[in-house]
Coordinates of N, CA and C in Angstrom, one line a residue:
M18 N -14.7 13.1 7.1 CA -13.7 12.0 5.8 C -14.6 13.2 4.9
R19 N -14.0 13.7 4.1 CA -14.3 14.0 2.6 C -14.8 13.0 1.6
A20 N -15.9 12.7 0.5 CA -16.1 12.7 -0.6 C -15.2 12.5 -1.7
R21 N -14.6 11.5 -1.9 CA -12.9 11.7 -3.0 C -14.2 11.6 -4.5
V22 N -13.7 12.5 -5.8 CA -14.6 12.9 -6.4 C -13.9 11.2 -7.1
G23 N -13.9 10.7 -7.5 CA -14.2 9.8 -9.3 C -13.4 9.0 -7.9
Q24 N -13.5 8.6 -6.9 CA -13.1 7.3 -5.7 C -13.3 5.9 -6.6
A25 N -15.0 5.9 -6.7 CA -16.0 4.9 -7.2 C -15.6 4.6 -8.4
A26 N -14.5 5.4 -9.5 CA -14.3 4.9 -10.6 C -12.6 4.4 -10.4
F27 N -12.1 5.1 -9.9 CA -10.4 4.4 -9.6 C -10.7 3.0 -8.7
R28 N -11.6 2.5 -8.3 CA -11.8 1.4 -8.0 C -12.4 0.8 -8.4
A29 N -13.6 1.1 -9.3 CA -13.5 0.2 -10.7 C -12.5 -0.3 -11.7
R30 N -11.7 0.6 -11.9 CA -10.7 0.0 -12.6 C -10.0 -0.8 -12.2
L31 N -9.6 -0.7 -10.6 CA -8.5 -1.4 -10.2 C -9.2 -3.2 -10.4
M32 N -10.0 -2.9 -9.7 CA -11.1 -4.3 -9.8 C -11.0 -4.7 -11.0
E33 N -10.8 -4.9 -12.7 CA -10.7 -4.7 -13.5 C -9.7 -5.3 -13.9
R34 N -8.7 -4.4 -13.3 CA -6.9 -4.8 -13.4 C -6.6 -6.0 -12.7
H35 N -7.0 -6.0 -10.9 CA -6.5 -6.3 -10.6 C -7.3 -7.8 -9.7
G36 N -8.8 -7.8 -10.2 CA -9.6 -8.7 -9.6 C -10.6 -8.0 -8.0
A37 N -10.9 -9.1 -7.5 CA -10.8 -9.4 -6.2 C -9.6 -10.0 -5.4
V38 N -8.3 -8.8 -5.5 CA -7.3 -9.4 -5.2 C -7.2 -8.2 -3.9
C39 N -6.5 -8.7 -2.3 CA -6.4 -7.1 -1.6 C -4.2 -7.0 -2.4
A40 N -4.2 -6.3 -2.6 CA -2.2 -6.3 -2.8 C -1.5 -7.0 -1.8
F41 N -1.7 -6.6 -0.5 CA -0.9 -7.6 0.1 C -1.3 -8.9 0.6
T42 N -2.8 -9.2 0.6 CA -3.0 -10.6 1.6 C -3.5 -11.3 0.4
G43 N -4.4 -11.3 -0.9 CA -4.2 -11.9 -1.7 C -5.9 -12.4 -2.1
P44 N -6.3 -13.1 -2.4 CA -7.8 -13.3 -3.0 C -8.9 -12.7 -1.6
A45 N -9.7 -11.7 -1.8 CA -10.9 -11.4 -0.5 C -12.4 -10.5 -1.5
P46 N -12.9 -11.1 -0.5 CA -14.2 -10.5 -0.8 C -14.5 -8.8 -1.8
A47 N -15.2 -8.9 -2.7 CA -15.1 -7.5 -2.9 C -15.0 -6.4 -2.1
G48 N -16.1 -6.9 -0.8 CA -17.4 -5.8 -0.6 C -16.4 -5.1 0.7
V49 N -15.1 -5.6 0.7 CA -13.6 -5.4 1.9 C -12.6 -5.1 1.5
L50 N -13.0 -4.3 0.0 CA -11.4 -3.9 -0.6 C -11.6 -2.5 -1.1
E51 N -11.0 -1.7 -0.8 CA -10.6 0.0 -0.9 C -9.7 -0.1 -1.6
A52 N -10.2 0.8 -2.5 CA -8.9 1.8 -3.4 C -8.3 2.1 -2.2
A53 N -7.1 2.1 -2.3 CA -5.9 2.7 -2.0 C -4.7 3.8 -2.9
H54 N -4.6 4.7 -2.1 CA -3.7 5.3 -2.9 C -2.2 4.8 -2.4
L55 N -1.1 4.2 -3.3 CA 0.7 5.0 -3.3 C 0.7 6.2 -3.1
Y56 N 0.4 7.1 -2.7 CA 0.4 8.3 -2.1 C -0.5 9.4 -1.6
S57 N -0.4 10.4 -1.0 CA -0.9 11.5 -0.2 C -2.1 11.9 -1.8
Y58 N -3.2 11.8 -1.2 CA -4.2 12.2 -2.4 C -4.6 13.3 -2.1
A59 N -4.1 13.7 -0.6 CA -4.8 15.1 -0.7 C -3.7 16.4 -2.1
A60 N -2.9 15.5 -2.2 CA -1.5 16.4 -2.9 C -1.9 16.3 -4.2
N61 N -3.2 15.3 -4.3 CA -2.5 14.1 -5.7 C -4.1 14.4 -5.9
A62 N -4.1 13.7 -7.6 CA -5.5 13.8 -8.1 C -5.4 11.6 -8.3
H63 N -6.5 11.5 -9.1 CA -5.9 9.7 -8.6 C -5.3 9.1 -10.0
H64 N -4.1 8.7 -9.9 CA -3.1 8.5 -11.2 C -3.6 7.2 -11.4
E65 N -3.5 6.0 -12.7 CA -4.1 5.4 -13.2 C -3.1 4.2 -12.8
N66 N -1.6 4.3 -12.0 CA -0.4 3.6 -11.7 C -0.4 3.6 -10.4
G67 N -1.7 4.1 -9.7 CA -0.8 4.4 -8.2 C -2.2 4.5 -7.3
G68 N -2.2 3.2 -7.3 CA -3.4 3.2 -6.6 C -3.0 1.4 -6.7
I69 N -3.6 0.6 -5.5 CA -3.9 -0.5 -5.3 C -4.9 -0.8 -4.2
L70 N -5.7 -2.5 -4.7 CA -7.2 -2.7 -3.6 C -6.4 -2.7 -2.5
L71 N -6.8 -2.6 -1.3 CA -6.4 -3.5 -0.1 C -7.4 -3.7 0.8
R72 N -7.7 -4.7 1.6 CA -8.9 -5.4 2.7 C -9.0 -3.9 3.1
R73 N -9.9 -3.3 4.0 CA -10.4 -2.0 4.8 C -9.2 -2.2 6.0
D74 N -8.7 -3.2 6.7 CA -8.2 -3.0 7.6 C -6.7 -3.0 7.5
V75 N -6.3 -3.5 6.3 CA -5.0 -3.5 5.6 C -4.5 -2.4 5.6
H76 N -5.3 -1.5 5.3 CA -5.3 0.2 4.7 C -5.6 0.9 5.6
R77 N -5.6 0.8 5.8 CA -5.9 1.5 7.2 C -4.7 1.9 7.9
L78 N -3.4 0.2 8.7 CA -2.5 0.1 8.6 C -1.4 1.1 7.5
F79 N -1.7 0.5 6.4 CA -1.2 1.1 5.3 C -0.4 2.7 5.5
D80 N -2.0 3.1 5.6 CA -1.9 4.5 5.9 C -1.1 5.4 7.1
L81 N -1.4 4.5 8.1 CA -1.0 4.6 9.1 C 0.9 4.4 9.2
G82 N 1.2 3.8 8.2 CA 2.8 3.2 7.8 C 3.6 2.1 8.5
H83 N 2.3 2.0 9.3 CA 2.5 -0.3 9.8 C 2.6 -1.1 9.2
I84 N 1.9 -1.0 7.7 CA 2.7 -1.8 6.8 C 3.3 -1.0 6.0
A85 N 4.7 -1.4 5.2 CA 5.1 -0.5 4.3 C 5.7 -1.3 3.0
V86 N 6.0 -1.3 2.0 CA 6.3 -1.6 1.0 C 8.3 -1.6 0.4
D87 N 8.9 -2.4 1.3 CA 10.2 -1.8 0.6 C 10.3 -1.5 -1.0
P88 N 10.7 0.0 -1.0 CA 11.0 0.1 -2.4 C 11.8 -0.4 -3.4
G89 N 12.9 -0.8 -2.4 CA 14.2 -1.7 -3.4 C 13.6 -3.1 -3.6
S90 N 13.4 -4.0 -2.4 CA 13.4 -5.4 -2.9 C 11.9 -5.6 -2.7
L91 N 11.0 -4.4 -3.4 CA 9.4 -4.6 -2.9 C 8.7 -5.5 -2.0
V92 N 9.4 -5.7 -1.1 CA 8.4 -7.3 -0.6 C 7.8 -5.9 1.5
L93 N 7.4 -6.9 1.8 CA 6.0 -5.8 3.0 C 6.9 -6.0 4.4
D94 N 7.2 -5.2 4.8 CA 7.5 -4.7 5.7 C 6.5 -3.9 7.3
L95 N 6.8 -4.8 8.3 CA 5.9 -4.6 9.5 C 6.6 -4.1 10.6
A96 N 5.7 -2.8 10.8 CA 5.8 -2.1 12.2 C 6.7 -3.4 13.2
P97 N 7.1 -2.9 14.3 CA 7.9 -4.5 15.1 C 6.3 -4.4 16.0
E98 N 5.1 -3.4 16.1 CA 4.1 -4.0 17.6 C 3.1 -5.0 16.5
L99 N 3.0 -5.2 14.9 CA 2.3 -5.9 14.5 C 3.0 -7.2 14.4
A100 N 3.7 -8.1 14.8 CA 4.0 -8.6 15.3 C 3.6 -10.3 15.9
A101 N 2.7 -9.7 17.1 CA 2.7 -9.7 17.4 C 0.9 -10.5 17.2
Y102 N 1.0 -9.9 15.9 CA -1.0 -10.4 15.5 C -0.7 -11.5 14.1
P103 N -1.1 -13.1 14.7 CA -1.0 -13.6 14.0 C -1.6 -13.8 12.7
T104 N -2.9 -12.6 12.4 CA -3.5 -12.1 11.0 C -2.1 -11.5 10.1
Y105 N -1.0 -10.6 11.0 CA -0.3 -9.8 9.7 C 1.0 -10.1 10.2
A106 N 1.1 -10.8 11.3 CA 2.8 -11.9 11.2 C 3.8 -11.9 9.8
P107 N 2.5 -12.9 9.3 CA 3.7 -13.5 8.1 C 3.8 -12.6 7.0
L108 N 3.5 -11.5 7.4 CA 2.5 -10.4 6.0 C 4.7 -10.3 5.7
H109 N 5.0 -10.0 6.9 CA 6.5 -9.2 6.9 C 7.3 -9.8 6.1
G110 N 7.8 -9.7 5.1 CA 8.9 -10.2 4.4 C 8.1 -10.7 2.9
A111 N 6.8 -10.8 2.8 CA 6.3 -11.2 2.1 C 6.2 -10.6 0.6
A112 N 6.3 -11.2 -0.3 CA 6.3 -10.0 -1.9 C 4.3 -9.9 -2.1
P113 N 4.2 -8.8 -2.5 CA 2.6 -8.4 -2.5 C 1.9 -9.4 -3.6
A114 N 0.9 -9.5 -3.2 CA -0.2 -10.1 -4.3 C 0.0 -10.4 -5.9
V115 N 0.3 -8.2 -6.1 CA 0.2 -8.1 -7.5 C 1.6 -7.5 -8.0
P116 N 1.9 -6.9 -8.8 CA 2.7 -6.7 -8.9 C 2.8 -5.3 -8.4
L117 N 3.6 -4.5 -8.2 CA 3.5 -3.1 -8.0 C 5.1 -2.4 -8.4
E118 N 5.7 -2.9 -9.3 CA 6.6 -2.1 -9.8 C 6.5 -0.7 -10.5
H119 N 4.8 -0.3 -11.1 CA 5.1 0.9 -11.4 C 4.6 1.7 -10.4
G120 N 4.8 1.6 -8.8 CA 5.0 2.6 -8.0 C 5.7 2.8 -7.3
R121 N 7.4 2.5 -7.5 CA 8.1 2.8 -6.7 C 8.9 4.0 -6.4
D122 N 8.2 4.9 -6.9 CA 8.6 6.3 -6.7 C 7.5 6.9 -5.6
W123 N 6.4 6.0 -5.4 CA 5.5 6.9 -4.3 C 5.6 5.8 -3.0
L124 N 6.2 4.9 -3.4 CA 6.6 3.4 -2.3 C 7.7 3.7 -1.8
E125 N 8.7 4.6 -2.1 CA 10.3 5.4 -1.7 C 9.0 5.9 -1.0
A126 N 8.5 7.0 -1.3 CA 8.5 8.3 -0.4 C 7.2 7.7 0.5
H127 N 6.3 7.0 0.7 CA 6.0 6.3 1.6 C 7.0 5.4 2.1
W128 N 7.8 5.3 2.2 CA 8.5 4.4 3.0 C 9.4 5.7 4.1
A129 N 9.5 6.4 2.8 CA 10.8 7.9 4.2 C 10.4 8.4 4.6
Q130 N 8.5 8.9 4.1 CA 7.7 8.8 4.7 C 7.8 8.4 6.6
H131 N 7.2 7.1 7.0 CA 7.3 6.3 8.1 C 8.4 5.5 8.3
R132 N 9.6 5.6 7.7 CA 10.6 4.7 8.4 C 12.0 5.3 8.3
G133 N 11.8 6.5 7.3 CA 13.0 7.3 7.0 C 13.3 7.1 5.3
N134 N 14.5 7.5 5.6 CA 15.1 7.8 4.2 C 15.4 5.7 3.7
W135 N 15.1 5.9 2.7 CA 15.1 4.0 1.8 C 17.1 4.3 1.6
H136 N 17.4 5.1 0.9 CA 18.7 5.4 0.6 C 19.4 4.2 1.6
D137 N 19.2 5.7 3.0 CA 20.1 4.7 4.4 C 19.8 3.3 4.7
H138 N 18.6 3.1 4.3 CA 18.1 1.6 4.9 C 18.7 1.0 3.7
A139 N 19.1 1.0 2.4 CA 19.6 0.5 1.3 C 20.8 -0.2 1.6
A140 N 21.5 1.2 2.0 CA 22.7 1.4 2.4 C 23.4 0.1 2.9
N141 N 22.3 0.2 4.5 CA 22.9 -0.7 5.8 C 22.3 -2.2 5.5
R142 N 21.5 -2.5 4.4 CA 21.3 -4.0 4.2 C 22.6 -4.5 4.4

């Protein structure tokens, strides 16, 4: 894994903005929080409103698409395989611990990548 230029400063700005709070699970020790991008970092730089703090395990699950944010309702959506885990199951349908309105476009792209077209999903609700 290559070092991301500016990652430490990006994380520091997120810590200043939100404190030691995992965006999906709530308050957490600062040492377990990582700066997560709401978009593919490989295709972009650090955008001021394009990041959230996530616990390391939750960050990995988000990157893999096992946890996503419904861009319409802004609630968490878990892949069915996470329902068996008591640590993660309560997150399904929960509101994030921090506001995510600023990242709707990126959340929609993440949703489309891992859940299919969000517009089709919204029409079928």
